[in-house]
CSV table of C-alpha atoms in Angstrom, one decimal:
chain,number,residue,atom,x,y,z
A,1,MET,CA,15.1,-13.3,3.4
A,2,ALA,CA,13.8,-10.1,5.0
A,3,HIS,CA,12.9,-8.5,1.6
A,4,ASN,CA,11.0,-11.6,0.5
A,5,ILE,CA,11.4,-10.7,-3.2
A,6,ASN,CA,11.0,-13.8,-5.4
A,7,TYR,CA,14.4,-15.1,-6.7
A,8,ASN,CA,14.0,-17.0,-10.0
A,9,SER,CA,16.7,-19.6,-10.0
A,10,GLN,CA,16.0,-20.3,-13.7
A,11,THR,CA,16.9,-16.7,-14.8
A,12,GLY,CA,19.2,-15.9,-11.8
A,13,LYS,CA,17.3,-12.7,-11.2
A,14,TYR,CA,15.1,-11.2,-8.6
A,15,SER,CA,11.5,-10.5,-9.6
A,16,PHE,CA,11.5,-6.8,-9.2
A,17,PHE,CA,12.1,-3.7,-11.3
A,18,SER,CA,12.3,0.0,-10.6
A,19,VAL,CA,12.7,3.1,-12.7
A,20,LYS,CA,16.1,4.8,-12.0
A,21,GLU,CA,16.1,4.5,-8.2
A,22,LYS,CA,17.2,1.3,-6.3
A,23,ALA,CA,14.7,0.0,-3.8
A,24,TRP,CA,13.9,-3.2,-1.9
A,25,HIS,CA,17.5,-3.7,-0.7
A,26,GLY,CA,18.9,-2.7,-4.2
A,27,LEU,CA,17.7,-6.0,-5.7
A,28,GLY,CA,16.1,-6.5,-9.1
A,29,GLN,CA,16.4,-4.6,-12.4
A,30,ILE,CA,16.9,-0.9,-12.5
A,31,VAL,CA,15.8,0.7,-15.8
A,32,GLU,CA,16.3,4.3,-17.0
A,33,GLN,CA,13.1,4.7,-19.0
A,34,TYR,CA,9.5,4.1,-18.1
A,35,PRO,CA,8.5,0.8,-19.7
A,36,THR,CA,5.3,-0.3,-21.5
A,37,SER,CA,3.2,-2.8,-19.6
A,38,GLN,CA,4.7,-5.7,-21.6
A,39,GLU,CA,8.2,-4.5,-20.8
A,40,ALA,CA,7.4,-4.0,-17.2
A,41,ILE,CA,6.1,-7.6,-16.9
A,42,ARG,CA,9.4,-8.8,-18.4
A,43,HIS,CA,11.6,-6.5,-16.3
A,44,ALA,CA,9.9,-7.6,-13.1
A,45,GLY,CA,10.0,-11.3,-13.9
A,46,LEU,CA,6.2,-11.5,-13.9
A,47,ASP,CA,5.9,-13.2,-17.3
A,48,TYR,CA,4.7,-16.5,-15.8
A,49,GLU,CA,1.3,-18.2,-15.8
A,50,VAL,CA,-0.5,-19.7,-12.9
A,51,ALA,CA,-2.7,-22.8,-13.2
A,52,LYS,CA,-5.2,-24.6,-10.9
A,53,SER,CA,-4.5,-28.3,-10.4
A,54,PRO,CA,-6.8,-30.8,-8.5
A,55,LEU,CA,-5.6,-31.7,-5.1
A,56,TYR,CA,-5.0,-35.3,-4.1
A,57,THR,CA,-4.0,-37.1,-0.9
A,58,LYS,CA,-2.8,-40.6,-0.1
A,59,GLY,CA,-5.0,-43.3,1.3
A,60,SER,CA,-5.1,-44.1,5.1
A,61,GLY,CA,-2.1,-46.4,5.1
A,62,ILE,CA,-2.2,-50.1,6.0
A,63,ILE,CA,-5.1,-52.2,4.9
A,64,GLN,CA,-6.2,-55.8,5.5
A,65,THR,CA,-6.8,-58.0,2.4
A,66,ALA,CA,-7.5,-61.7,1.8
A,67,GLY,CA,-3.8,-62.1,1.0
A,68,GLY,CA,-2.6,-60.4,4.2
A,69,ILE,CA,-1.6,-56.8,5.1
A,70,GLU,CA,-0.8,-54.4,2.3
A,71,MET,CA,0.1,-50.7,2.0
A,72,ASP,CA,-2.7,-48.6,0.6
A,73,SER,CA,-1.2,-46.3,-2.0
A,74,THR,CA,-4.6,-45.1,-3.4
A,75,GLU,CA,-4.7,-41.4,-4.4
A,76,LEU,CA,-7.9,-39.7,-3.2
A,77,ALA,CA,-9.2,-36.5,-4.7
A,78,VAL,CA,-9.8,-33.7,-2.2
A,79,PRO,CA,-13.3,-32.4,-3.0
A,80,ASP,CA,-13.4,-28.8,-4.3
A,81,CYS,CA,-9.8,-28.2,-3.4
A,82,PHE,CA,-7.1,-27.1,-5.9
A,83,ALA,CA,-3.4,-26.1,-5.8
A,84,THR,CA,-2.3,-23.0,-7.6
A,85,ILE,CA,1.0,-23.7,-9.4
A,86,ARG,CA,3.5,-21.6,-11.4
A,87,THR,CA,3.7,-23.3,-14.8
A,88,ASP,CA,7.3,-22.3,-15.3
A,89,SER,CA,8.8,-23.6,-12.1
A,90,ASN,CA,6.0,-26.0,-10.8
A,91,ALA,CA,6.2,-24.0,-7.5
A,92,VAL,CA,3.0,-24.6,-5.4
A,93,LEU,CA,1.7,-21.1,-4.5
A,94,GLY,CA,-1.3,-22.0,-2.4
A,95,VAL,CA,-4.5,-24.0,-2.0
A,96,VAL,CA,-7.8,-22.6,-3.2
A,97,GLY,CA,-11.5,-23.6,-3.7
A,98,LYS,CA,-13.3,-24.5,-6.9
A,99,ASP,CA,-14.7,-20.9,-7.3
A,100,TYR,CA,-11.3,-19.3,-7.1
A,101,HIS,CA,-10.5,-17.5,-10.4
A,102,ILE,CA,-6.9,-16.9,-11.3
A,103,VAL,CA,-6.1,-13.4,-12.4
A,104,GLN,CA,-2.9,-13.7,-14.5
A,105,ASN,CA,-0.2,-11.1,-14.0
A,106,ARG,CA,-0.7,-9.7,-17.5
A,107,GLU,CA,-4.4,-9.2,-16.6
A,108,ALA,CA,-3.4,-7.2,-13.6
A,109,PHE,CA,-1.3,-4.9,-15.8
A,110,SER,CA,-4.2,-4.5,-18.2
A,111,PHE,CA,-6.1,-2.9,-15.4
A,112,PHE,CA,-3.7,0.1,-15.5
A,113,ASP,CA,-3.7,0.2,-19.3
A,114,ALA,CA,-7.5,0.4,-19.2
A,115,ILE,CA,-7.5,3.4,-16.9
A,116,VAL,CA,-6.1,5.6,-19.6
A,117,GLY,CA,-7.5,3.5,-22.5
A,118,GLY,CA,-4.0,2.2,-23.2
A,119,GLY,CA,-2.9,5.6,-24.2
A,120,ASP,CA,-0.2,8.0,-23.0
A,121,GLY,CA,0.2,9.0,-19.4
A,122,ILE,CA,0.4,5.8,-17.4
A,123,LEU,CA,4.0,5.3,-16.1
A,124,TYR,CA,4.9,1.9,-14.6
A,125,GLU,CA,7.4,2.8,-11.9
A,126,THR,CA,7.8,-0.5,-9.9
A,127,ALA,CA,6.6,-4.0,-10.0
A,128,GLY,CA,7.6,-7.3,-8.5
A,129,ALA,CA,6.7,-10.7,-7.0
A,130,LEU,CA,7.1,-11.9,-3.4
A,131,GLY,CA,7.7,-15.3,-2.0
A,132,GLN,CA,7.5,-18.0,-4.7
A,133,GLY,CA,5.5,-15.6,-6.8
A,134,GLU,CA,2.3,-16.0,-4.9
A,135,ARG,CA,1.9,-12.2,-4.5
A,136,ILE,CA,2.6,-9.5,-7.0
A,137,PHE,CA,2.5,-5.7,-6.8
A,138,ILE,CA,2.6,-2.9,-9.3
A,139,THR,CA,3.0,0.9,-8.8
A,140,ALA,CA,2.0,3.2,-11.6
A,141,LYS,CA,2.2,7.0,-11.8
A,142,LEU,CA,-0.7,8.9,-13.1
A,143,PRO,CA,-0.5,12.1,-15.2
A,144,ASP,CA,-0.6,15.6,-13.5
A,145,TYR,CA,0.1,16.5,-9.9
A,146,ILE,CA,-1.4,17.8,-6.7
A,147,ARG,CA,0.1,21.3,-6.2
A,148,VAL,CA,0.1,23.1,-2.9
A,149,GLY,CA,1.0,26.8,-2.4
A,150,ASN,CA,3.0,28.5,-5.2
A,151,GLY,CA,3.6,25.1,-6.9
A,152,ASP,CA,6.9,24.1,-5.2
A,153,ASP,CA,5.2,21.6,-3.0
A,154,VAL,CA,4.2,18.9,-5.4
A,155,THR,CA,2.5,15.6,-4.8
A,156,GLU,CA,2.6,12.9,-7.4
A,157,LYS,CA,-0.4,10.6,-8.0
A,158,TYR,CA,0.0,6.9,-8.0
A,159,ILE,CA,-2.2,3.8,-8.2
A,160,PHE,CA,-0.9,0.8,-6.3
A,161,LEU,CA,-2.2,-2.7,-7.1
A,162,THR,CA,-1.5,-6.0,-5.4
A,163,THR,CA,-3.0,-9.4,-6.0
A,164,SER,CA,-2.2,-12.9,-4.8
A,165,HIS,CA,-2.2,-16.4,-6.4
A,166,ASP,CA,-2.6,-18.3,-3.1
A,167,GLY,CA,-6.1,-17.4,-2.1
A,168,SER,CA,-5.0,-15.2,0.8
A,169,GLY,CA,-6.8,-12.0,-0.2
A,170,SER,CA,-8.6,-9.9,-2.7
A,171,ILE,CA,-7.2,-8.0,-5.6
A,172,THR,CA,-6.6,-4.5,-4.1
A,173,ALA,CA,-6.0,-1.2,-6.0
A,174,ALA,CA,-5.4,2.0,-4.1
A,175,PHE,CA,-5.0,5.6,-5.0
A,176,THR,CA,-1.8,6.8,-3.3
A,177,PRO,CA,-0.6,10.4,-3.5
A,178,ILE,CA,3.1,10.8,-2.6
A,179,ARG,CA,4.5,14.2,-1.7
A,180,ILE,CA,7.8,14.5,-3.7
A,181,VAL,CA,9.8,16.7,-1.3
A,182,CYS,CA,9.9,14.1,1.4
A,183,GLN,CA,8.4,11.0,-0.2
A,184,ASN,CA,5.4,11.0,2.2
A,185,THR,CA,2.5,8.8,1.3
A,186,LEU,CA,-0.4,11.1,1.9
A,187,ASN,CA,-3.0,8.5,2.7
A,188,ALA,CA,-6.4,10.1,2.8
A,189,SER,CA,-10.0,9.3,1.7
A,190,LEU,CA,-13.0,11.6,1.9
A,191,ARG,CA,-16.3,10.7,3.4
A,192,SER,CA,-18.0,10.5,0.0
A,193,MET,CA,-15.4,8.2,-1.6
A,194,SER,CA,-12.8,5.6,-0.8
A,195,ASN,CA,-9.3,5.5,-2.2
A,196,VAL,CA,-9.3,1.7,-2.3
A,197,VAL,CA,-11.0,-0.8,-4.6
A,198,ARG,CA,-11.1,-4.5,-3.6
A,199,ILE,CA,-12.1,-7.3,-6.1
A,200,ARG,CA,-12.7,-10.9,-5.0
A,201,HIS,CA,-11.1,-13.8,-6.8
A,202,THR,CA,-14.4,-15.3,-8.1
A,203,SER,CA,-15.5,-16.3,-11.5
A,204,GLY,CA,-16.2,-12.7,-12.4
A,205,ALA,CA,-12.9,-11.3,-11.1
A,206,LYS,CA,-11.4,-10.8,-14.6
A,207,GLN,CA,-14.4,-8.8,-15.8
A,208,ARG,CA,-14.5,-6.7,-12.7
A,209,LEU,CA,-10.7,-6.1,-13.0
A,210,GLU,CA,-11.4,-4.8,-16.5
A,211,ASP,CA,-14.2,-2.6,-15.2
A,212,ALA,CA,-12.4,-1.4,-12.1
A,213,TYR,CA,-10.8,1.6,-13.9
A,214,LYS,CA,-14.3,3.1,-13.9
A,215,VAL,CA,-14.3,3.1,-10.1
A,216,MET,CA,-10.7,4.3,-10.0
A,217,GLY,CA,-11.8,7.3,-12.0
A,218,LEU,CA,-12.6,8.5,-8.5
A,219,ALA,CA,-8.8,9.0,-8.2
A,220,ASP,CA,-9.1,12.1,-10.4
A,221,ARG,CA,-11.9,13.5,-8.4
A,222,LEU,CA,-10.3,12.6,-5.1
A,223,SER,CA,-7.0,14.3,-6.1
A,224,SER,CA,-8.8,17.4,-7.2
A,225,GLN,CA,-10.6,17.7,-3.9
A,226,LEU,CA,-7.4,16.9,-2.0
A,227,GLU,CA,-5.6,19.7,-3.8
A,228,GLY,CA,-8.2,22.1,-2.7
A,229,ILE,CA,-8.1,20.9,0.9
A,230,PHE,CA,-4.3,20.9,1.2
A,231,ASN,CA,-4.1,24.4,-0.2
A,232,GLU,CA,-6.7,25.5,2.4
A,233,TRP,CA,-4.7,23.8,5.2
A,234,ALA,CA,-1.5,25.5,4.0
A,235,GLN,CA,-3.2,28.8,4.9
A,236,VAL,CA,-4.4,27.7,8.4
A,237,LYS,CA,-1.9,28.6,11.1
A,238,VAL,CA,-1.2,26.3,14.1
A,239,THR,CA,1.0,26.6,17.1
A,240,ASP,CA,3.7,24.1,18.1
A,241,THR,CA,1.5,23.1,21.0
A,242,GLN,CA,-1.4,22.4,18.8
A,243,VAL,CA,0.7,20.3,16.4
A,244,LYS,CA,1.9,18.1,19.3
A,245,LYS,CA,-1.7,17.7,20.5
A,246,MET,CA,-2.8,16.6,17.1
A,247,ILE,CA,0.0,14.2,16.9
A,248,GLN,CA,-1.0,12.7,20.2
A,249,LEU,CA,-4.6,12.3,19.1
A,250,ALA,CA,-3.7,10.9,15.7
A,251,LEU,CA,-1.3,8.3,17.2
A,252,CYS,CA,-3.4,7.4,20.2
A,253,PRO,CA,-3.5,3.6,20.3
A,254,ASN,CA,-6.4,2.9,22.7
A,255,THR,CA,-9.1,4.4,24.9
A,256,GLU,CA,-6.9,4.0,28.0
A,257,THR,CA,-4.3,6.4,26.5
A,258,LEU,CA,-7.0,8.8,25.4
A,259,THR,CA,-8.4,8.8,28.9
A,260,LEU,CA,-4.9,9.8,30.3
A,261,LEU,CA,-4.6,12.5,27.6
A,262,LYS,CA,-8.0,13.9,28.7
A,263,ARG,CA,-6.9,14.0,32.3
A,264,GLY,CA,-3.6,15.7,31.4
A,265,ALA,CA,-1.7,12.8,33.0
A,266,GLU,CA,1.1,12.7,30.4
A,267,ASP,CA,3.5,11.3,33.0
A,268,ASP,CA,1.4,8.1,33.2
A,269,LEU,CA,1.5,7.5,29.4
A,270,SER,CA,3.5,4.5,28.3
A,271,THR,CA,7.1,5.1,27.4
A,272,VAL,CA,6.6,3.7,23.9
A,273,PHE,CA,3.7,6.1,23.2
A,274,ARG,CA,5.6,9.1,24.5
A,275,ASN,CA,8.7,8.2,22.5
A,276,THR,CA,6.6,7.8,19.3
A,277,VAL,CA,5.0,11.2,19.8
A,278,ASP,CA,8.4,12.8,20.5
A,279,ASP,CA,9.8,11.3,17.4
A,280,ALA,CA,6.9,12.5,15.2
A,281,PHE,CA,7.0,16.0,16.9
A,282,ALA,CA,10.8,16.2,16.3
A,283,TYR,CA,10.2,15.4,12.6
A,284,ALA,CA,7.5,18.1,12.5
A,285,MET,CA,9.8,20.7,14.0
A,286,ALA,CA,13.2,19.8,12.4
A,287,SER,CA,12.6,18.1,9.0
A,288,GLU,CA,13.7,20.2,6.1
A,289,SER,CA,10.4,19.3,4.3
A,290,GLN,CA,8.6,20.9,7.3
A,291,GLN,CA,10.3,24.2,6.9
A,292,MET,CA,8.5,25.1,3.6
A,293,GLU,CA,6.0,27.9,3.3
A,294,THR,CA,3.3,25.4,2.9
A,295,THR,CA,4.2,23.3,6.0
A,296,LYS,CA,6.0,25.5,8.6
A,297,GLY,CA,3.4,26.4,11.3
A,298,THR,CA,0.5,25.3,9.2
A,299,LEU,CA,-2.3,22.7,9.4
A,300,PHE,CA,-0.9,21.0,6.2
A,301,GLY,CA,2.4,20.7,8.1
A,302,ALA,CA,0.7,19.1,11.1
A,303,TYR,CA,-0.8,16.5,8.8
A,304,ASN,CA,2.5,15.9,7.2
A,305,ALA,CA,4.1,15.4,10.6
A,306,VAL,CA,2.1,12.2,11.0
A,307,THR,CA,2.5,10.8,7.4
A,308,GLY,CA,6.1,11.8,7.4
A,309,TYR,CA,6.8,10.1,10.7
A,310,TYR,CA,5.6,6.7,9.3
A,311,GLN,CA,7.3,7.2,6.0
A,312,ASN,CA,10.7,8.6,7.0
A,313,VAL,CA,11.2,8.0,10.8
A,314,ARG,CA,9.5,4.8,11.9
A,315,LYS,CA,11.5,1.6,11.9
A,316,TYR,CA,10.0,-1.5,10.3
A,317,LYS,CA,10.9,-5.1,10.4
A,318,ASP,CA,11.4,-5.1,6.6
A,319,ASN,CA,10.2,-3.3,3.5
A,320,GLU,CA,7.2,-5.7,3.1
A,321,ALA,CA,6.1,-4.7,6.6
A,322,LYS,CA,6.5,-1.0,5.6
A,323,LEU,CA,4.5,-1.5,2.5
A,324,GLN,CA,1.7,-3.2,4.5
A,325,SER,CA,1.6,-0.5,7.1
A,326,ILE,CA,1.6,2.5,4.7
A,327,VAL,CA,-0.3,1.4,1.6
A,328,MET,CA,-2.1,-1.8,2.4
A,329,GLY,CA,-4.4,-0.7,5.2
A,330,GLY,CA,-2.0,-1.2,8.0
A,331,THR,CA,-1.2,1.0,11.1
A,332,ALA,CA,0.3,3.9,9.2
A,333,GLN,CA,-2.6,4.2,6.8
A,334,GLY,CA,-5.1,4.2,9.7
A,335,LYS,CA,-3.1,6.9,11.6
A,336,ALA,CA,-2.8,9.0,8.5
A,337,GLN,CA,-6.6,8.9,8.0
A,338,LYS,CA,-7.1,9.8,11.7
A,339,ALA,CA,-4.8,12.8,11.2
A,340,PHE,CA,-6.7,13.8,8.1
A,341,GLU,CA,-10.0,13.7,10.0
A,342,LEU,CA,-8.5,15.8,12.9
A,343,CYS,CA,-7.2,18.4,10.5
A,344,THR,CA,-10.6,18.6,8.8
A,345,ALA,CA,-12.3,19.1,12.2
A,346,PHE,CA,-9.6,21.7,13.2
A,347,GLN,CA,-10.3,23.7,10.0
A,348,ALA,CA,-14.0,23.6,10.7
A,349,ASP,CA,-14.0,24.1,14.5
A,350,GLY,CA,-10.6,25.6,15.3
A,351,ALA,CA,-8.8,24.6,18.5
A,352,GLU,CA,-11.9,23.3,20.1
A,353,ILE,CA,-11.3,19.9,18.6
A,354,LEU,CA,-8.1,19.7,20.7
A,355,ASN,CA,-9.7,20.7,24.0
A,356,LEU,CA,-10.0,17.3,25.7
A,357,ASN,CA,-11.2,18.5,29.0
């Protein structure tokens, strides 16, 4: 299925929950109130354990014995290899090495509880499992907001966490600010800090998961700095021509395209790139969220043109692909970071940054 949400045949439910709003093809459990971590685990169907089991293989087949030819049915242990298995369904989730440490789903939620000391403020908004349950994700809303302008342009602060049980990747937690008015994910990280924490599935992973909230304390400082930057950008005026040029530079896919832009040879640009730029520029000019005092004709609006294109205009194969692109370090996140850097340079150097000749 395109959505790839785990379907639990034992319960007859999809392993996903969301607060109030339907998402991911409208599947899963929709709840009206923000749940506790224990309730979120249950709503999302994540209340299962994962175990490591030694991996075996059969012998080579036919063997010659004194009594004639026999079939070899010997089971041979595969050195240092284990299968990860859901204990409720016996579904095999992946193959891992001896040093791989399982982080149970409840431990992933304890990461969020630790951020606020298990107190008030953390709001679990979505959670779910993909495939057979080999990958889970959690989105939690943090207290307070990033406010731009007179306070009508509000960005909520989220932490997104994903982890796998199949050995395919690290535990990843990311600070993700989302602008409410258009649901733009405003991916940005400053030079002095990253908005992402990655933790390896080694023997110390559980401890590091418990300690990760100390690193994610950067989210508060990052959001504070972003609020100051976004408010400054909302005061910097830009022309429509400058907005389009910034979109071109932010979305530029390779050096060949950049060379053509420098030469002013826009007619030689690929049709795909030109259409992408036109769609993002149309969003910048026509979207209702781009007509606010904070965005219309401003540097903040130019930045939102790129993030808004990937969030609200771009077509994706499925929701998982969109999640990967926007939150998990994919194309959209990279382009948003490029737009952030361009806007920072524009604020410092003015239109000179757009002079490609």
